[in-house]
Short mmCIF file of C-alpha atoms in Angstrom, two decimals:
data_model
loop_
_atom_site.label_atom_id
_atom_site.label_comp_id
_atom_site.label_asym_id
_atom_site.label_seq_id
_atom_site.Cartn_x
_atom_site.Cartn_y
_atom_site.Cartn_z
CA UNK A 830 23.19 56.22 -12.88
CA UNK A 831 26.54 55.64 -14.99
CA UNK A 832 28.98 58.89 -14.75
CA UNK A 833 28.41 59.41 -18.71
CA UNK A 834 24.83 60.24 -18.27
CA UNK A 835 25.34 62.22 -14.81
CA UNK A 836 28.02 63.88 -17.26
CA UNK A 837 25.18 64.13 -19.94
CA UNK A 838 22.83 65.90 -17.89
CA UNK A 839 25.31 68.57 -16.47
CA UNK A 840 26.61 69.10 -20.41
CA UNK A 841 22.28 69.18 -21.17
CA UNK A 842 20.89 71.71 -18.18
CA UNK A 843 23.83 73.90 -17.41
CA UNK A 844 23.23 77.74 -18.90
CA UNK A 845 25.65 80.80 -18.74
CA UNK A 846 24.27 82.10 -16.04
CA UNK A 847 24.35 79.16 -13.45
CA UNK A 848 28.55 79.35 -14.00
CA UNK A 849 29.73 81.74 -11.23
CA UNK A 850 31.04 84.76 -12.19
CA UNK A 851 34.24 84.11 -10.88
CA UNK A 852 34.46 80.43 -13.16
CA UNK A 853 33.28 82.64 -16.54
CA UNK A 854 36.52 85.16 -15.60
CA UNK A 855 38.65 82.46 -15.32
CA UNK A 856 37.43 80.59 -17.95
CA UNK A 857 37.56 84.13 -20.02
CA UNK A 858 41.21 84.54 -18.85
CA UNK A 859 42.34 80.84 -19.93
CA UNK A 860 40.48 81.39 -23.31
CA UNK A 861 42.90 83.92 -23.77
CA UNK A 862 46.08 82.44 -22.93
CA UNK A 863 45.31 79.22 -24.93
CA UNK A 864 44.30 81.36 -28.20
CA UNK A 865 47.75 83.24 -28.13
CA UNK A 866 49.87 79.99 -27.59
CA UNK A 867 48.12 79.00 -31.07
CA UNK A 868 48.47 81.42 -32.57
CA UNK A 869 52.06 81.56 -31.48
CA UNK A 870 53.10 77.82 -32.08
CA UNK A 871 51.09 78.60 -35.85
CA UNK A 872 54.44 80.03 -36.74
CA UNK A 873 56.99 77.78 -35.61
CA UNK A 874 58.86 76.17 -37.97
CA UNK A 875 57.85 72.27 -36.92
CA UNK A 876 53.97 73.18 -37.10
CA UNK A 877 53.98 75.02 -40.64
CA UNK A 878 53.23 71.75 -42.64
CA UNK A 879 50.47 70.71 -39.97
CA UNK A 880 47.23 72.93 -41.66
CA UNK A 881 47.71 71.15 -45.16
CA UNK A 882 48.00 67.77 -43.26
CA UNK A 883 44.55 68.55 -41.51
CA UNK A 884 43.03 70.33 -44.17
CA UNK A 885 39.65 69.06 -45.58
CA UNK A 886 36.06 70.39 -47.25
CA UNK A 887 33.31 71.90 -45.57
CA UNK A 888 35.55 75.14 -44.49
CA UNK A 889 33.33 76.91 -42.25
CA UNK A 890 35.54 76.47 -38.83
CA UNK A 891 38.73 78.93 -37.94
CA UNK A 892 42.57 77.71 -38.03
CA UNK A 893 44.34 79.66 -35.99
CA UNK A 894 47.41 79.37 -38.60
CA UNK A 895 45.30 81.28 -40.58
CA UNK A 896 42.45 80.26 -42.99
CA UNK A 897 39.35 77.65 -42.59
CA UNK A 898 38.76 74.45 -42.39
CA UNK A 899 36.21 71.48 -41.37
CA UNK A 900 35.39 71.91 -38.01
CA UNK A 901 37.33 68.68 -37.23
CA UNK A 902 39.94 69.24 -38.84
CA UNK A 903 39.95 73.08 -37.24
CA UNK A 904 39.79 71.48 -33.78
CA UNK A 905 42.62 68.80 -34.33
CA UNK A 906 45.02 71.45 -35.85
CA UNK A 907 44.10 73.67 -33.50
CA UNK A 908 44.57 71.83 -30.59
CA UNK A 909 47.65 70.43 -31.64
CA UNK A 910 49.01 74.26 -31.92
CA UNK A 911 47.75 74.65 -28.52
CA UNK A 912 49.59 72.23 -27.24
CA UNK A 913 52.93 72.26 -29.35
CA UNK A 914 54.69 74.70 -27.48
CA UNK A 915 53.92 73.30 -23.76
CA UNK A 916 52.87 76.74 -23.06
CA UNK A 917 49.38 75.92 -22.60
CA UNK A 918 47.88 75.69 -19.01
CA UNK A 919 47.75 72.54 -16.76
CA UNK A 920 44.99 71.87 -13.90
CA UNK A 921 47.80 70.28 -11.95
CA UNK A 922 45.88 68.28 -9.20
CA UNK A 923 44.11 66.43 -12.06
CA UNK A 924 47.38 67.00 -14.44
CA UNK A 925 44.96 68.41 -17.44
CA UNK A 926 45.92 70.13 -20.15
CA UNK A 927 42.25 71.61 -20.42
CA UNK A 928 42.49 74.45 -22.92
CA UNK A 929 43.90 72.02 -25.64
CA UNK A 930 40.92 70.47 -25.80
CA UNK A 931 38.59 73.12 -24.63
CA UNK A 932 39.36 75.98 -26.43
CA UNK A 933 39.76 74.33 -29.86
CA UNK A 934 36.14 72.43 -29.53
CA UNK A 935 34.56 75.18 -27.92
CA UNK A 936 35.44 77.38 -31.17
CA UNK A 937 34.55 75.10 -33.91
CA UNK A 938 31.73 74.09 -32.46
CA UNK A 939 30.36 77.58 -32.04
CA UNK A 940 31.20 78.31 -35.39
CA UNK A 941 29.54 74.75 -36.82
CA UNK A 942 26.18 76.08 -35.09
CA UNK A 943 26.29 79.71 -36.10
CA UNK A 944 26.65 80.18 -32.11
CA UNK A 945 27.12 83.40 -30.00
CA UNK A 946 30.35 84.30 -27.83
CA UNK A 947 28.46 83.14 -24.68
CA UNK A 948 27.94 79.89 -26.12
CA UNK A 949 31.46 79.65 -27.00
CA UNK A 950 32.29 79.97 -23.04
CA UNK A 951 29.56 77.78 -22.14
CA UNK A 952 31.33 75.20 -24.18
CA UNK A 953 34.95 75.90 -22.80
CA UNK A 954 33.58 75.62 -19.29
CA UNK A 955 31.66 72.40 -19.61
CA UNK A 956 34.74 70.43 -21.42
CA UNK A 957 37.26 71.79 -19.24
CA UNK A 958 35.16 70.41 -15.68
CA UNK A 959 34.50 66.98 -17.21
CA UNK A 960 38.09 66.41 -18.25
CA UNK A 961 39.29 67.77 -14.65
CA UNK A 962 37.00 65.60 -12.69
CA UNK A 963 37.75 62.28 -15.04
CA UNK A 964 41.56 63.46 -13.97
CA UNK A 965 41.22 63.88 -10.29
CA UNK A 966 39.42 59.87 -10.09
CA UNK A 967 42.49 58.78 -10.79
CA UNK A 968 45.44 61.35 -10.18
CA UNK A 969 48.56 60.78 -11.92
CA UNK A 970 47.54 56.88 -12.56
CA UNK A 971 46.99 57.50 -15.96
CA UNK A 972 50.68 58.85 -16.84
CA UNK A 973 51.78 55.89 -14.57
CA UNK A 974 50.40 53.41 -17.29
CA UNK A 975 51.82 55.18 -19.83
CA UNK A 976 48.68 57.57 -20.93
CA UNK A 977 48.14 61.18 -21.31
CA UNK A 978 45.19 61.71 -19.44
CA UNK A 979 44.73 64.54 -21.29
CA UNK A 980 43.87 62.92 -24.58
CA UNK A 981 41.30 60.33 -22.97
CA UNK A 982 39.38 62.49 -20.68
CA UNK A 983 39.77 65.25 -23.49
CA UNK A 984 37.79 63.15 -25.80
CA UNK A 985 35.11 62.60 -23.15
CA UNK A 986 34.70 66.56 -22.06
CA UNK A 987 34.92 67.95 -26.42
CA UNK A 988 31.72 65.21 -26.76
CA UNK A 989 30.04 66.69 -24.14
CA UNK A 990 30.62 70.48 -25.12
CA UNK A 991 29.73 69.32 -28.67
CA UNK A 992 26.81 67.87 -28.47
CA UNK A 993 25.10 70.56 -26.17
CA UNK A 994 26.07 73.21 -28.77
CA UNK A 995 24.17 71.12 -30.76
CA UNK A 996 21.45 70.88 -28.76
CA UNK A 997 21.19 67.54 -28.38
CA UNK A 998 18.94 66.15 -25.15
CA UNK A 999 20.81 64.44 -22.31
CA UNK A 1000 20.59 60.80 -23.66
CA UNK A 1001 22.05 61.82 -27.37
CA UNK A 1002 25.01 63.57 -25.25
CA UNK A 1003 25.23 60.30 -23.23
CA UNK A 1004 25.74 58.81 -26.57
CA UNK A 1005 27.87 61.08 -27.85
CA UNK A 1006 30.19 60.37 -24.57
CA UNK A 1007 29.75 56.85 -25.31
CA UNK A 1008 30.76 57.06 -28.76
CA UNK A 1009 34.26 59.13 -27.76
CA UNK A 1010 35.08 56.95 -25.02
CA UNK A 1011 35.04 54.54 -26.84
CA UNK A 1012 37.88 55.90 -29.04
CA UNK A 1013 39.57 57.73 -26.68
CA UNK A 1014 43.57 56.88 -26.91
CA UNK A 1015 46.91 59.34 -26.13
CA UNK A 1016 50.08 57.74 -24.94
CA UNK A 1017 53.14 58.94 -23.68
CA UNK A 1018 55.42 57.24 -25.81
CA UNK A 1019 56.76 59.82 -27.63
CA UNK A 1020 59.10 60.34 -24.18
CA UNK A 1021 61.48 57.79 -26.07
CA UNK A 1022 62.60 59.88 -28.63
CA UNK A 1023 61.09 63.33 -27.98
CA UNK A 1024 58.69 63.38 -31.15
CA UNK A 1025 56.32 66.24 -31.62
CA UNK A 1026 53.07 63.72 -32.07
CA UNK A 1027 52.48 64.18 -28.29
CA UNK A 1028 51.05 67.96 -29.68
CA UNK A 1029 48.11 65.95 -31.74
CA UNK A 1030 47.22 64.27 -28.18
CA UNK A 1031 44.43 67.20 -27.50
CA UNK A 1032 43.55 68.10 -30.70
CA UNK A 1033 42.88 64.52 -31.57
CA UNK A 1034 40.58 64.02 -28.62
CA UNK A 1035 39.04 67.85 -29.75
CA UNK A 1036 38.09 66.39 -33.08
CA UNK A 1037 37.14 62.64 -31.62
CA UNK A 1038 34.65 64.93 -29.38
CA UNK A 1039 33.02 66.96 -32.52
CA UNK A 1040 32.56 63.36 -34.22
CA UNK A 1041 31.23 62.00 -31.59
CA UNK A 1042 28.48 64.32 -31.31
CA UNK A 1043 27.62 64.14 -34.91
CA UNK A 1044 27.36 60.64 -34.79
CA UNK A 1045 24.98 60.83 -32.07
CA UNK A 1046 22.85 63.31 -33.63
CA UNK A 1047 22.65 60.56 -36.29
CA UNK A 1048 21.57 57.78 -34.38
CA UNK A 1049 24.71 56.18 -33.33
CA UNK A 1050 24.67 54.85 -29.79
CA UNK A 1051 27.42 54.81 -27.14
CA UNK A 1052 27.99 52.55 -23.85
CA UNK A 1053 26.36 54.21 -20.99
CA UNK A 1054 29.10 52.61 -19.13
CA UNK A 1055 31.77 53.90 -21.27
CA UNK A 1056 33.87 55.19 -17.85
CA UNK A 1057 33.04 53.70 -15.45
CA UNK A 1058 32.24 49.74 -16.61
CA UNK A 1059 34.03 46.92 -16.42
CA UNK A 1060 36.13 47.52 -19.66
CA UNK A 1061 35.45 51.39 -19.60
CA UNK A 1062 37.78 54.35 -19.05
CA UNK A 1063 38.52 54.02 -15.42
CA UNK A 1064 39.61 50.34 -15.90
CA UNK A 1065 41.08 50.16 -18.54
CA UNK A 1066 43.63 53.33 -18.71
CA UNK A 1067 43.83 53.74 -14.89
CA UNK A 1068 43.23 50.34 -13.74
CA UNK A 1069 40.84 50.90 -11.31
CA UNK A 1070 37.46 52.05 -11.33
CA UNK A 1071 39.10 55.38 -8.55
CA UNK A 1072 36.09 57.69 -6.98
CA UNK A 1073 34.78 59.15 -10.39
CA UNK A 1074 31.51 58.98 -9.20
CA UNK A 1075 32.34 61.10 -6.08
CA UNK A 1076 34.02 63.30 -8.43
CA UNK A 1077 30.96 63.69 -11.19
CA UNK A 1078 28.12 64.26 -8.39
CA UNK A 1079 30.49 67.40 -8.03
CA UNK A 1080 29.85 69.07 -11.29
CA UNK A 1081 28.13 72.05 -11.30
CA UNK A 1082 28.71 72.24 -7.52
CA UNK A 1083 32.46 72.29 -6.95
CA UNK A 1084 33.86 74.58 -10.29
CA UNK A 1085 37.68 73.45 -10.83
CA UNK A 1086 38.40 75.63 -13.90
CA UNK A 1087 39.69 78.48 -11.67
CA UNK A 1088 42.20 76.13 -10.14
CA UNK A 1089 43.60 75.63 -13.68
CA UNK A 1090 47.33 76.80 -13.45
CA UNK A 1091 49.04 79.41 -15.91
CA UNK A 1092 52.19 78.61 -17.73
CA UNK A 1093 55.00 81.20 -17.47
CA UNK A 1094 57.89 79.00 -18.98
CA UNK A 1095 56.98 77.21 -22.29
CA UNK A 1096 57.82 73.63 -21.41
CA UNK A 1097 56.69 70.47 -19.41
CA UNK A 1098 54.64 71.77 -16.36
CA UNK A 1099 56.88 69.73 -14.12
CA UNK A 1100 59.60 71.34 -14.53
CA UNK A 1101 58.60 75.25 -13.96
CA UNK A 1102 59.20 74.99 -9.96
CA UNK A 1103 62.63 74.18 -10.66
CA UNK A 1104 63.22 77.05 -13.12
CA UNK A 1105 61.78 79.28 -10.32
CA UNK A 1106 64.33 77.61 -7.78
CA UNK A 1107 66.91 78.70 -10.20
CA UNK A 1108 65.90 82.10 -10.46
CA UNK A 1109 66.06 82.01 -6.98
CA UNK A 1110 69.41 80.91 -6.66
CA UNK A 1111 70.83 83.65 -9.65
CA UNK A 1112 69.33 86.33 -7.46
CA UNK A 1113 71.64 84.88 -5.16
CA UNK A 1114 74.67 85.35 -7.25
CA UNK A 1115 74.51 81.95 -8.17
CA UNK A 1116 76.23 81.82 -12.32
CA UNK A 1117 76.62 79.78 -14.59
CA UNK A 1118 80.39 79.13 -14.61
CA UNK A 1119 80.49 78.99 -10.93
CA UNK A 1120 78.89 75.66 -11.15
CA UNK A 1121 80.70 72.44 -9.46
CA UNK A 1122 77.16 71.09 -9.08
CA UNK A 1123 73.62 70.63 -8.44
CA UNK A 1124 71.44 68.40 -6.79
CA UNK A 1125 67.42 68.28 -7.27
CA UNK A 1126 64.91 66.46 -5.35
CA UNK A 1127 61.74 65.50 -7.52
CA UNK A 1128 58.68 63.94 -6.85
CA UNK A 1129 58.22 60.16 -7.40
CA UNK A 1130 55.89 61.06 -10.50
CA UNK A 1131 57.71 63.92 -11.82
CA UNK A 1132 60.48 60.96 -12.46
CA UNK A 1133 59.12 59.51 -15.51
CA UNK A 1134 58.62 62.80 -17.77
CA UNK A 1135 61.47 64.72 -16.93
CA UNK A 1136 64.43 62.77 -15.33
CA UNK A 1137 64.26 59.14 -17.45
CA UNK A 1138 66.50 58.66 -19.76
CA UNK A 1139 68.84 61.18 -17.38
CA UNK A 1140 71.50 61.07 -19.94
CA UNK A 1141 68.99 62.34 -22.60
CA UNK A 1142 66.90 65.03 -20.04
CA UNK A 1143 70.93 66.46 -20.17
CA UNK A 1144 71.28 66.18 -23.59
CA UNK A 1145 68.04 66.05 -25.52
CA UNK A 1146 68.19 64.92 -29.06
CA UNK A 1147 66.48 68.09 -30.22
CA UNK A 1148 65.04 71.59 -28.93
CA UNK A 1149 61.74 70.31 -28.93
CA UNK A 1150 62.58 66.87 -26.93
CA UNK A 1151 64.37 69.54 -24.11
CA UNK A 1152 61.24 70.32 -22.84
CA UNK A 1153 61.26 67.96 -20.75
CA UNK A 1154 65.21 67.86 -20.08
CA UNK A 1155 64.74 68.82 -16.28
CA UNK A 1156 68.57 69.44 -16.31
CA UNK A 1157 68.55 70.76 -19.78
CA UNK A 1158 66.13 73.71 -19.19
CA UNK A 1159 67.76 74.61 -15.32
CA UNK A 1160 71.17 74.65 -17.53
CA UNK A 1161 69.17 76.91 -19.90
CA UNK A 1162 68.06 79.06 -17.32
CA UNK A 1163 71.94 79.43 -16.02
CA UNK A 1164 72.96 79.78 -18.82
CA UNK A 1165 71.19 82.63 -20.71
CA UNK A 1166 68.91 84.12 -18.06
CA UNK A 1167 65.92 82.67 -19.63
CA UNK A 1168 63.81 80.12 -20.56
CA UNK A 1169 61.13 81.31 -24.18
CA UNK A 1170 59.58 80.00 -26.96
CA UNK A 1171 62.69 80.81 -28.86
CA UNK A 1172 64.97 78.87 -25.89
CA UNK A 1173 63.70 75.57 -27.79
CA UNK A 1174 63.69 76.85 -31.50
CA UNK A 1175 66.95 76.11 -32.08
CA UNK A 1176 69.48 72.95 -31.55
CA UNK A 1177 70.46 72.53 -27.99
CA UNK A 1178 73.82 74.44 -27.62
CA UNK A 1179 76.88 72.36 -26.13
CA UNK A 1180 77.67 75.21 -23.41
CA UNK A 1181 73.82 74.59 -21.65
CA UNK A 1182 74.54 71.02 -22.47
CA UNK A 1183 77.87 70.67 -20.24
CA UNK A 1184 76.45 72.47 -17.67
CA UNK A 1185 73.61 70.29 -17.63
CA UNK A 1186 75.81 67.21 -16.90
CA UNK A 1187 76.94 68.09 -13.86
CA UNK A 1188 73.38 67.87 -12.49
CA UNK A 1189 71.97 65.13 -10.71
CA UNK A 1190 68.65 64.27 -9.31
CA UNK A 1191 67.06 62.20 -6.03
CA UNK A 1192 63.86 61.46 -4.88
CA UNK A 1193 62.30 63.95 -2.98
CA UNK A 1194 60.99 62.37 0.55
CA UNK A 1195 57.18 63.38 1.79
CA UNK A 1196 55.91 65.38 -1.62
CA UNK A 1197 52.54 66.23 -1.98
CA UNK A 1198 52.77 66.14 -5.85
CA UNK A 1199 50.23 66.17 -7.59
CA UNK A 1200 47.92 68.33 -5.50
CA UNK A 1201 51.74 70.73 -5.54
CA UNK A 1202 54.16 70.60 -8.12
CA UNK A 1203 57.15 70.98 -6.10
CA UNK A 1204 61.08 71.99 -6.09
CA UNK A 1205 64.31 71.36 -3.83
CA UNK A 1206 67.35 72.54 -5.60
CA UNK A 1207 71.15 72.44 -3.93
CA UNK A 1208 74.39 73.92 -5.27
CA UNK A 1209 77.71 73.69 -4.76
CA UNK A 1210 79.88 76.18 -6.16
CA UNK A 1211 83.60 75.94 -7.63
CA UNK A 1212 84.72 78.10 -4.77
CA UNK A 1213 83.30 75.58 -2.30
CA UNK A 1214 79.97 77.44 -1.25
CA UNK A 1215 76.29 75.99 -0.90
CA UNK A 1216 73.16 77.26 -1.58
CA UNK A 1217 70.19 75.99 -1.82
CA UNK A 1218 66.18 77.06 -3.13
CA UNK A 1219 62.61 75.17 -2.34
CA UNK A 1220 59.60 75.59 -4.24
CA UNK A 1221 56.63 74.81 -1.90
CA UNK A 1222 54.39 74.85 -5.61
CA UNK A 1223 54.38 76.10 -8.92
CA UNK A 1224 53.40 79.41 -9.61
CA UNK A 1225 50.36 80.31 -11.59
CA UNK A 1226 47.48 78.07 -9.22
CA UNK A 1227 44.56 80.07 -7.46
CA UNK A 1228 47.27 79.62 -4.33
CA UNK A 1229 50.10 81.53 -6.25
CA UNK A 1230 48.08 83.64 -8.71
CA UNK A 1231 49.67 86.05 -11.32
CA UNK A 1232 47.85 88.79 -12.14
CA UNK A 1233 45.80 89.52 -15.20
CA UNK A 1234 47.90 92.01 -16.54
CA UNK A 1235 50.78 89.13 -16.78
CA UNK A 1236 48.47 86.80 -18.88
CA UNK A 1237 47.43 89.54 -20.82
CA UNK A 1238 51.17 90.58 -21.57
CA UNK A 1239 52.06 87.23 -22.30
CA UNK A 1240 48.93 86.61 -24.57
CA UNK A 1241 50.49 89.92 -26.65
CA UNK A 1242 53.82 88.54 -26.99
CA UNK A 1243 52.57 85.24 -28.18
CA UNK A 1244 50.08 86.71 -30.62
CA UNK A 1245 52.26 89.03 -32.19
CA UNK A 1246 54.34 86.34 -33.70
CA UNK A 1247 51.50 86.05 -36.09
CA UNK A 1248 49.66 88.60 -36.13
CA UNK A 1249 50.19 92.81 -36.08
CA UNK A 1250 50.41 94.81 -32.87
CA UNK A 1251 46.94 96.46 -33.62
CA UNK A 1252 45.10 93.12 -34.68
CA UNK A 1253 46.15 91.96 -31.26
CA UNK A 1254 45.08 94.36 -29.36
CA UNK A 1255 41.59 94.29 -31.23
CA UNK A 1256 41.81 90.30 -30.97
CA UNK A 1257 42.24 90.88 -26.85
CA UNK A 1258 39.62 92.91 -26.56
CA UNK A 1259 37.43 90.95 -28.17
CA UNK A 1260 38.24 87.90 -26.37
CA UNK A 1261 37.90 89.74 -23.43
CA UNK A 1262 34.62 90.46 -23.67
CA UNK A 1263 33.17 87.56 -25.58
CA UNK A 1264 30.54 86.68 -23.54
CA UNK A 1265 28.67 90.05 -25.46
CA UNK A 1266 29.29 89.05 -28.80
CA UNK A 1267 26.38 88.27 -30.41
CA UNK A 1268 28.41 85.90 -33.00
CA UNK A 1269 31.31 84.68 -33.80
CA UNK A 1270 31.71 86.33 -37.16
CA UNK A 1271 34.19 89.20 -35.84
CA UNK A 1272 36.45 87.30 -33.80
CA UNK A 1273 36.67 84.61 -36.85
CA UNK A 1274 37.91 86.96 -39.23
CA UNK A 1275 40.66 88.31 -37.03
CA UNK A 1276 41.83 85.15 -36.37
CA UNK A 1277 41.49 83.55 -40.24
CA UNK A 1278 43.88 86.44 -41.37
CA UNK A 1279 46.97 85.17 -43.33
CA UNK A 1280 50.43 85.83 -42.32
CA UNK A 1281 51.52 89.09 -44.00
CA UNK A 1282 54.49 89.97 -42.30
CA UNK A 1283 57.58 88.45 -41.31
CA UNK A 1284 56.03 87.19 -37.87
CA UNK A 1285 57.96 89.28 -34.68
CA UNK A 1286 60.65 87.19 -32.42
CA UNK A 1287 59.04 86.29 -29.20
CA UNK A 1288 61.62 88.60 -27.52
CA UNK A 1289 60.55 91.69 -29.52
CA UNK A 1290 57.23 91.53 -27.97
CA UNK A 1291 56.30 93.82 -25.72
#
């Protein structure tokens, strides 16, 4: 049996109640996180143009900039906000960006369908383990080549979500998987001059999954061996045809969702370990102008995203394209006790800028990356002392947890760039507990409401 339709029939039989409790609070938690990013990145300046860009008839699906839209069009803009601020969380074994895609499909497909809250999870769930498990056949070989593996396995998980809301039978979802494989795309190329199209990556493959399963429900037919053929998936973005099988007979038997890291810093993944080492090394007394230098030792496939160009990860050529300066953003750290959403709202300043020249990178010997995103930092002060910090792996993974009440807080601070304090809370609440709703008409509203204040700074929020 071809992975689409042992994909298919996981996406066709799987019900609320066979998810274990401890995958739908995860999954519930996640949902969370990834709705206040977007609603958060709705405001920044660079994303206000996007929801007129995106905007087309049949408005029955939520933006969360405010308003309605088609439901592909919702998904696309939404998971482009999702994604915009590299806030949004990572599976970092299989180096997903899962609620990007899942949370954006999940929600306009819900709403398409006239769909309850539990359906809505069901959805989120279902595209988030098909995009890991696509990811971990081939770790980090698909940013090798050049691909966000996000975007392509995205595009296979939002078909199969999508067509089970529909309620299409296992061989229409094969289809449907078929159908979005076969225009799955997302490359990395926007590393050359930091442009902000690498946010459209998961909210393109959100909307190629909604397609996809409309098409099927038409009659359009898909490859069956759409991932794992000869010129499927597998061979063609990673080159090899990897262990996805192993990894597919897993689903619904080995849940990865809870795995799914947290972000606490809103910029490339890669690069949080190191901001941790830094914190780390302030606590020692380590400042900013006491500086003479700093080495860092990164993993082999770290290298690509956040160390090449090295001139330009010191100096990036905007706010946006420093987040994935890996000496930019330990500079910024140094030198302002912080890394936010407003750290990167603004042109890089020449202070963080000089500091980050005088940092230098090697490769780090024996990492384990990507099942650990990992950090070795060294200093070496003006005054002649050294210190150093090591990050075993990032924080935020089932092995270094942060509690609820963090995600939570975080969720508030993001939301209330948009929205007011007591929407929020009422928003969190209802996310919280959406697996009661009987609809989605509640939670729609809340998040459809126009901007009507001047939204708060991120560092307002408490």
């Amino acid at each position: 049996m071809t992975a689409a339709r042992v994909i298919a029939g996981f996406a066709a039989d799987l019900r609320l109640d066979d998810v274990p409790p401890v995958v739908r609070e995860a999954a519930c938690l996640h949902l969370i996180d990834a709705i206040g990013v977007g609603l958060a990145s709705s405001v920044g300046e660079g994303q206000r143009g996007w929801p007129a860009a995106m905007s087309a008839g049949g408005r029955i699906a939520t933006c969360l900039s405010g308003g309605q839209a088609g439901p592909n069009e919702a998904a696309m803009l939404n998971g482009a906000l999702i994604h915009a601020l590299e806030y949004d969380d990572t599976h970092t074994a299989s180096v997903i960006h899962g609620s990007a895609v899942a949370a954006p499909v999940a929600l306009a497909a819900a709403e398409a369908e006239q769909a309850s809250g539990a359906d809505l999870l069901l959805n989120y769930v279902i595209a988030w383990e098909v995009m890991i498990c696509i990811g971990l056949a081939a770790p980090g070989i698909f940013q090798a080549r050049g691909f966000q593996v996000t975007a392509i396995a995205g595009a296979i998980g939002a078909a199969a979500a999508a067509a089970r809301q529909r309620g299409l039978p296992a061989e229409s979802i094969a289809h449907a998987i078929g159908i979005a494989g076969s225009q799955a795309s997302g490359l990395l190329a926007f590393l050359e001059d930091g442009s902000s199209v690498k946010a459209l990556n998961p909210g393109w493959a959100a909307q190629t999954g909604i397609m996809a399963a409309s098409l099927a429900a038409s009659g359009m037919t898909g490859p069956a061996g759409v991932l794992d053929g000869p010129m499927g998936v597998m061979q063609v973005f990673a080159g090899q045809v990897g262990d996805l099988s192993e990894q597919t007979a897993k689903l619904g038997h080995r849940w990865h969702l809870p795995d799914a890291a947290f972000k606490l810093y809103p910029c490339c993944h890669y690069i949080h370990p190191f901001l941790e080492a830094t914190e780390q090394l302030m606590a020692q007394g380590v400042r900013a102008y006491q500086v003479d230098s700093i080495t860092v030792d990164v993993a082999a496939g770290q290298v690509p995203l956040i160390c090449e160009p090295w001139t330009r990860r010191q100096a990036p050529s905007s706010g946006y394209d420093g987040k994935w300066g890996l000496a930019y953003c330990i500079a910024l750290m140094l030198q302002t006790g912080k890394v936010d959403v407003a750290s990167f709202e603004t042109t890089p300043k020449d202070a963080v800028i000089a500091l980050a020249r005088r940092i230098d990178w090697r490769v780090m010997k024996n990492a384990k990356f990507p099942q650990v995103f990992p950090a070795h930092m060294a200093v070496k002060t003006a005054e002649g002392a050294s210190l150093s910090a090591t990050i075993e792996d990032v924080r935020g993974t089932s092995k270094r947890p942060v509690g609820t009440d963090r995600i939570e807080t975080k969720f508030m601070q993001n939301a209330l760039r948009r929205l007011p304090e007591g929407t929020c809370r009422t928003l969190l609440a209802m996310l919280t507990n959406i697996c009661d709703a009987p609809d989605l008409s509640a939670l729609s509203t809340l998040l459809r409401m126009p901007i009507e204040q001047k939204p708060l700074a991120f560092s307002q929020a408490n």
